[in-house]
mmCIF file with all atom_site columns, C-alpha atoms in Angstrom:
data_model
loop_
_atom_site.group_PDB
_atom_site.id
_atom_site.type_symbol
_atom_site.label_atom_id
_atom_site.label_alt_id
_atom_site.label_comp_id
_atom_site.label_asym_id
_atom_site.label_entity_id
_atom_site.label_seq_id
_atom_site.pdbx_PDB_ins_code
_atom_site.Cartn_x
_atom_site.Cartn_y
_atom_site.Cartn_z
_atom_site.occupancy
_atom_site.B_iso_or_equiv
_atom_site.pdbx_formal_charge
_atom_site.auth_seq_id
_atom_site.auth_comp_id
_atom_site.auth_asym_id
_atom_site.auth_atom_id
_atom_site.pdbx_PDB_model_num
ATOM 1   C CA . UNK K 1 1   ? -94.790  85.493  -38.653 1.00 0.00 ? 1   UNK K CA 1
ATOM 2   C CA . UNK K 1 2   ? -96.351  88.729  -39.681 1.00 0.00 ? 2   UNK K CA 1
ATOM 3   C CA . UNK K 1 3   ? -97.836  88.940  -35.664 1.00 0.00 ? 3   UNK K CA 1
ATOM 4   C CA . UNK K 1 4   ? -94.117  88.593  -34.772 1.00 0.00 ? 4   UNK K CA 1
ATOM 5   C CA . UNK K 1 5   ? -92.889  91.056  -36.713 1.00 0.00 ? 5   UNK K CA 1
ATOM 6   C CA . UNK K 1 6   ? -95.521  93.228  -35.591 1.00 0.00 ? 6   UNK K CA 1
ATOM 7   C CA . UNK K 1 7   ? -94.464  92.553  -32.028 1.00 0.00 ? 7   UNK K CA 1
ATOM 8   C CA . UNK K 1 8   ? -90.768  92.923  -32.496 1.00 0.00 ? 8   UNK K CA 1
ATOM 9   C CA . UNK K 1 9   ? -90.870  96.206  -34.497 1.00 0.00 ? 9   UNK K CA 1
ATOM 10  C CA . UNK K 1 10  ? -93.492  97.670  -31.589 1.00 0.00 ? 10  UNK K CA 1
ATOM 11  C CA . UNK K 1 11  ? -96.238  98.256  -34.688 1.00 0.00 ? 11  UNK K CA 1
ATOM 12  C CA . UNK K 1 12  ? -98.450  101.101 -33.764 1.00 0.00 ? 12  UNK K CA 1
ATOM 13  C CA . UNK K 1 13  ? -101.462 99.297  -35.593 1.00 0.00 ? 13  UNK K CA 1
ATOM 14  C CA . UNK K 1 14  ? -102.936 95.867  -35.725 1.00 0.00 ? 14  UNK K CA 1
ATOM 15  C CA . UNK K 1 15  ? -102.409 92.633  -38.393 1.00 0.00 ? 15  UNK K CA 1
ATOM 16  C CA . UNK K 1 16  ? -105.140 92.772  -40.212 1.00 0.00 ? 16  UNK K CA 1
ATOM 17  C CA . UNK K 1 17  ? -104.963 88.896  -41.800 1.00 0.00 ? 17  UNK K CA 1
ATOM 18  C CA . UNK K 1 18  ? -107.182 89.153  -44.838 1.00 0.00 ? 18  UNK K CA 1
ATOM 19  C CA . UNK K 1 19  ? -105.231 92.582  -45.622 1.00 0.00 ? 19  UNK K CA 1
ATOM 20  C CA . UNK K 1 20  ? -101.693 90.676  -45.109 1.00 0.00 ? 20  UNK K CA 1
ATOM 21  C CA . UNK K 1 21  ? -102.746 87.311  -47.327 1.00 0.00 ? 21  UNK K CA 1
ATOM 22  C CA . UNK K 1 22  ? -104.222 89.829  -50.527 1.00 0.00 ? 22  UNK K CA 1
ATOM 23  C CA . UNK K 1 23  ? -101.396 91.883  -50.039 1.00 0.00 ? 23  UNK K CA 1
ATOM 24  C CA . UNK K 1 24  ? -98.693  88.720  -50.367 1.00 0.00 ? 24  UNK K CA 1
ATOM 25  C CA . UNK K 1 25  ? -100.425 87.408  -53.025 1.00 0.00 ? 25  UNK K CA 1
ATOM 26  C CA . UNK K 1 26  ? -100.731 90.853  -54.891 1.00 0.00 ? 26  UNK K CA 1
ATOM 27  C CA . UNK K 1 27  ? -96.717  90.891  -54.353 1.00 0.00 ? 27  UNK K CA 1
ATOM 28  C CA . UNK K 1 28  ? -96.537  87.378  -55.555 1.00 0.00 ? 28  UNK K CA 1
ATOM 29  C CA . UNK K 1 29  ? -98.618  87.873  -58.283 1.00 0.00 ? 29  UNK K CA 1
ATOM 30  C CA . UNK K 1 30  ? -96.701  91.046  -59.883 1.00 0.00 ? 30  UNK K CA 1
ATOM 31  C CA . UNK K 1 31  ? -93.651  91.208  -61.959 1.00 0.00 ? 31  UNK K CA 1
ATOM 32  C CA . UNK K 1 32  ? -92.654  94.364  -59.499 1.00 0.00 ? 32  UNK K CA 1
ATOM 33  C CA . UNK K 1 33  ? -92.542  92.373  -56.279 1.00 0.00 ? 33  UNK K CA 1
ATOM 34  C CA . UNK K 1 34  ? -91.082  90.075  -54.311 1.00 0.00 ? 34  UNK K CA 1
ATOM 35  C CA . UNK K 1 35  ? -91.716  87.222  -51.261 1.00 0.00 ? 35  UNK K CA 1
ATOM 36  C CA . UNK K 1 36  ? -88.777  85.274  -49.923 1.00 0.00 ? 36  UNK K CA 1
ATOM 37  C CA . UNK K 1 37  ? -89.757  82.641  -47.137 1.00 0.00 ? 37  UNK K CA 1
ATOM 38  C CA . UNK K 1 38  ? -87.393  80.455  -44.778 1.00 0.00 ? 38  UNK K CA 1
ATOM 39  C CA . UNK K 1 39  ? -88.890  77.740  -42.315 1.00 0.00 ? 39  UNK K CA 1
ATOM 40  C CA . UNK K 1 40  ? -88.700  80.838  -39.860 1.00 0.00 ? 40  UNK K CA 1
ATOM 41  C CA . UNK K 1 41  ? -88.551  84.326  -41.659 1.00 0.00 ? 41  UNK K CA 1
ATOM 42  C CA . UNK K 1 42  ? -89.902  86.151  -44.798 1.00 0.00 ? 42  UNK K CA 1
ATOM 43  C CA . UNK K 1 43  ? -88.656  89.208  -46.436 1.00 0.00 ? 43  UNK K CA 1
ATOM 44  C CA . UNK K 1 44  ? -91.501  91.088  -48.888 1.00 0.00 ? 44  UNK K CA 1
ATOM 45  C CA . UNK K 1 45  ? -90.885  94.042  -51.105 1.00 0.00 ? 45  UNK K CA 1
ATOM 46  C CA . UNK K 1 46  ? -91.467  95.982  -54.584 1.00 0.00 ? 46  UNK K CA 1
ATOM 47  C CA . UNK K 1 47  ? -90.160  97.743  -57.154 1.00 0.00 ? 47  UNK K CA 1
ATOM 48  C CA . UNK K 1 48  ? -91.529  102.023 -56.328 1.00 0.00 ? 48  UNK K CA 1
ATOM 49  C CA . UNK K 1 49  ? -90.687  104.754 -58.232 1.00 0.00 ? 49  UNK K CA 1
ATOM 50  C CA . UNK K 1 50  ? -90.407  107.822 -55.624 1.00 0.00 ? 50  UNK K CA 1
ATOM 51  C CA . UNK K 1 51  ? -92.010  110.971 -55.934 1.00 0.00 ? 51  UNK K CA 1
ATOM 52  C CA . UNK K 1 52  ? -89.064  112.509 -56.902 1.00 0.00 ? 52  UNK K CA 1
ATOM 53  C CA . UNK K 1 53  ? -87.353  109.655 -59.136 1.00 0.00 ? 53  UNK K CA 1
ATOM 54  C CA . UNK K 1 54  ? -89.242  107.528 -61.612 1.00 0.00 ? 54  UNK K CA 1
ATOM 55  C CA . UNK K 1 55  ? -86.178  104.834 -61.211 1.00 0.00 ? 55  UNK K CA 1
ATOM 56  C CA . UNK K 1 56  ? -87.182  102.226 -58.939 1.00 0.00 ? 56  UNK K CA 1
ATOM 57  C CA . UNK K 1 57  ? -86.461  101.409 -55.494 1.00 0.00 ? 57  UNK K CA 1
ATOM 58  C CA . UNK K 1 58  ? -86.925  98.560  -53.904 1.00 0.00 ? 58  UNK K CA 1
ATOM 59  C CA . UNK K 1 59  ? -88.778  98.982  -50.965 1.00 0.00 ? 59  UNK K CA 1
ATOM 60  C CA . UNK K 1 60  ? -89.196  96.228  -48.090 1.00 0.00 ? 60  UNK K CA 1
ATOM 61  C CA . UNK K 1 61  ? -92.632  95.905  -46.882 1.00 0.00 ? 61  UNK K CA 1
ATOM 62  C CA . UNK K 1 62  ? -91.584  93.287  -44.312 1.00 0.00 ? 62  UNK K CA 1
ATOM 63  C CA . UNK K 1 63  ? -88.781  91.355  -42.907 1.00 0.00 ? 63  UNK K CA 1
ATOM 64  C CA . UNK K 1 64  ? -88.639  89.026  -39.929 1.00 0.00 ? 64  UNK K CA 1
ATOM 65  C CA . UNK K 1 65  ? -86.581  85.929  -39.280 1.00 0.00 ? 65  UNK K CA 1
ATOM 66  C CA . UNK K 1 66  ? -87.075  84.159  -35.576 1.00 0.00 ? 66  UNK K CA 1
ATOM 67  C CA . UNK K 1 67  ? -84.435  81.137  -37.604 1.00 0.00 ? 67  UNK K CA 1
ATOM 68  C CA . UNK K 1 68  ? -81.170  83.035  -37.998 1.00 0.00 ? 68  UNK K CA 1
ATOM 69  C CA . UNK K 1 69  ? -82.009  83.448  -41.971 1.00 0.00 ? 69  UNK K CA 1
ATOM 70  C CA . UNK K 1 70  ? -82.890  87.028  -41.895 1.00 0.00 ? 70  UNK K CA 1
ATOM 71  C CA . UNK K 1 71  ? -79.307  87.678  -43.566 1.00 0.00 ? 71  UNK K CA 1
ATOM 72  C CA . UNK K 1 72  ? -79.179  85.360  -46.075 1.00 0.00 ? 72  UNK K CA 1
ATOM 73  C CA . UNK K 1 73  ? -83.026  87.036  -47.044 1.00 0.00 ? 73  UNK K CA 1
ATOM 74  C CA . UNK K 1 74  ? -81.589  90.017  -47.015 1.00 0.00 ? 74  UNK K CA 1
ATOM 75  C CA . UNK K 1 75  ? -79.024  88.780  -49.555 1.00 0.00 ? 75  UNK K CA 1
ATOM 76  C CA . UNK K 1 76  ? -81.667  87.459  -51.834 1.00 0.00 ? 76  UNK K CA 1
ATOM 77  C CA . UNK K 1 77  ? -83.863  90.282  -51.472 1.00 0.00 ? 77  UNK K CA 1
ATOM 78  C CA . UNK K 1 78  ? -80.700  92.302  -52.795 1.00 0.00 ? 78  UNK K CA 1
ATOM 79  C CA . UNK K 1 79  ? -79.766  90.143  -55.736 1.00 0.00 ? 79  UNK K CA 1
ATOM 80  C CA . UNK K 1 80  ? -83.697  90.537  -56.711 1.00 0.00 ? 80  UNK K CA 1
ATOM 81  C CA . UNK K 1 81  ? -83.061  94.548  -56.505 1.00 0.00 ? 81  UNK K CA 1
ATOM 82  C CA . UNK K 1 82  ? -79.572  94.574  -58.723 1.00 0.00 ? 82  UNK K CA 1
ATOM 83  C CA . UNK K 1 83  ? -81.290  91.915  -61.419 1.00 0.00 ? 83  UNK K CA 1
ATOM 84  C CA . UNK K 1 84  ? -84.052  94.272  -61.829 1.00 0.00 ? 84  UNK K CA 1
ATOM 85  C CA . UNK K 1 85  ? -82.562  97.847  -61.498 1.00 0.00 ? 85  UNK K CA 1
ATOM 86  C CA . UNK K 1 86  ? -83.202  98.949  -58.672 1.00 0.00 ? 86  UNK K CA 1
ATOM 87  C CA . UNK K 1 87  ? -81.650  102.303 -57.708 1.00 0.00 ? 87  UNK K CA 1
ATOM 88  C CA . UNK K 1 88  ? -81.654  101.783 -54.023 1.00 0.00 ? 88  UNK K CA 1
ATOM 89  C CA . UNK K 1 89  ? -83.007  99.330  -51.420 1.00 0.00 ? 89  UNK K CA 1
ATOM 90  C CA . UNK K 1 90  ? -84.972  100.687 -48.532 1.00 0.00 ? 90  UNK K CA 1
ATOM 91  C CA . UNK K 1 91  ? -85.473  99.075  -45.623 1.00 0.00 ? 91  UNK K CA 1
ATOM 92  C CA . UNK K 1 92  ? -86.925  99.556  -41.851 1.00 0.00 ? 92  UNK K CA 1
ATOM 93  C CA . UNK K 1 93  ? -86.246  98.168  -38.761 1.00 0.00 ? 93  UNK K CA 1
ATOM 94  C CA . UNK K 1 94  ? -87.738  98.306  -35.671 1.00 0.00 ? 94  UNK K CA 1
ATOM 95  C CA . UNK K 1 95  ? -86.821  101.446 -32.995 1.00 0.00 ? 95  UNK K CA 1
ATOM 96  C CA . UNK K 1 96  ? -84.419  99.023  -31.491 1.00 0.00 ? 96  UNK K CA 1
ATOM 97  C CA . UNK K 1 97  ? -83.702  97.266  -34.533 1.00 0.00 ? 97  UNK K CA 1
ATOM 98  C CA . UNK K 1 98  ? -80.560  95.970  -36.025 1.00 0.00 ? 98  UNK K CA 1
ATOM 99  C CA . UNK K 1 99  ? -77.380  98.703  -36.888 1.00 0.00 ? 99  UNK K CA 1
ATOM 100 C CA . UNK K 1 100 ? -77.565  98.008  -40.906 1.00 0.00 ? 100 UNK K CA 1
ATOM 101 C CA . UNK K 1 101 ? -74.089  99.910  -41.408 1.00 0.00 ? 101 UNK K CA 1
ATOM 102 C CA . UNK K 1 102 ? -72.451  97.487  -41.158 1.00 0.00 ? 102 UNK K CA 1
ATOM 103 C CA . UNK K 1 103 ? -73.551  95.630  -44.060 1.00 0.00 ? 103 UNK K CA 1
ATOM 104 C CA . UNK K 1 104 ? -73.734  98.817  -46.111 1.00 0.00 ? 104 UNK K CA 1
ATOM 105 C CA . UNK K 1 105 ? -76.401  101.052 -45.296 1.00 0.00 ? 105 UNK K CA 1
ATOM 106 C CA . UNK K 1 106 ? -77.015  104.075 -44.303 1.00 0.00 ? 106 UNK K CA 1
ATOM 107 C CA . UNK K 1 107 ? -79.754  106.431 -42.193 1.00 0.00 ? 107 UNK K CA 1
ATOM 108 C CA . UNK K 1 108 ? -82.040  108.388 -45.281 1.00 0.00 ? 108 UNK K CA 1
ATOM 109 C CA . UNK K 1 109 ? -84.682  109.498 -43.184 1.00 0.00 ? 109 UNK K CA 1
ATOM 110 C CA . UNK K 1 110 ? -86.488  108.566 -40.198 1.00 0.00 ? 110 UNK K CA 1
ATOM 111 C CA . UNK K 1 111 ? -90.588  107.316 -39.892 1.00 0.00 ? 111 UNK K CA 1
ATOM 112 C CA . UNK K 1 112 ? -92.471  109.384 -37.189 1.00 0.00 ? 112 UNK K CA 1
ATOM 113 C CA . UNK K 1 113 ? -96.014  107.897 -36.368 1.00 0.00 ? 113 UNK K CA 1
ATOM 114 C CA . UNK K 1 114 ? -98.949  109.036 -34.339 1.00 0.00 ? 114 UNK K CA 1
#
């Protein structure tokens, strides 16, 4: 799923798998983060402090559903943020990715690569 995501966000850099399984464990593993999976999708994330702010956000590190369930991880994924204090939940999509307004969120900033 992580190729897919990487596919349907237009990722400027490759999967590296060993990366991807130590990172998802290391998320597993930690009282700060977070892995939801469906039969089709996954949403990962952590608790951050920001350089600005020592409260916590929770930060997606990746969401991707190709089974319709990417709402209902995005629901989870929120309920995780309000039971641990989160301040805010930040997420991405892809370029062409889904209009999040509409369920509440708003533009912050934008992610330039090159």
């Amino acid at each position: 799923m992580v190729e897919d995501l990487r596919t349907a966000v237009a990722g400027p850099i490759p999967v590296d798998r060993p990366w991807t399984a130590r990172t998802v464990a290391g998320l597993i593993a930690s009282p700060d983060g977070i892995v939801l999976v469906s039969d089709g999708g996954f949403i990962a994330g952590s608790l951050q402090p920001t350089i600005i702010n020592p409260r916590p956000i929770a930060m997606e590190h990746g969401w991707f559903a190709r089974d319709r369930s990417g709402l209902a991880l995005l629901r989870q994924f929120e309920g995780w943020a309000r039971h641990h204090g989160a301040a805010l939940i930040q997420l991405s999509t892809g370029p062409d990715g889904l209009d999040l307004s509409r369920l509440g969120y708003r533009i912050a900033e934008k992610a330039w690569v090159k």
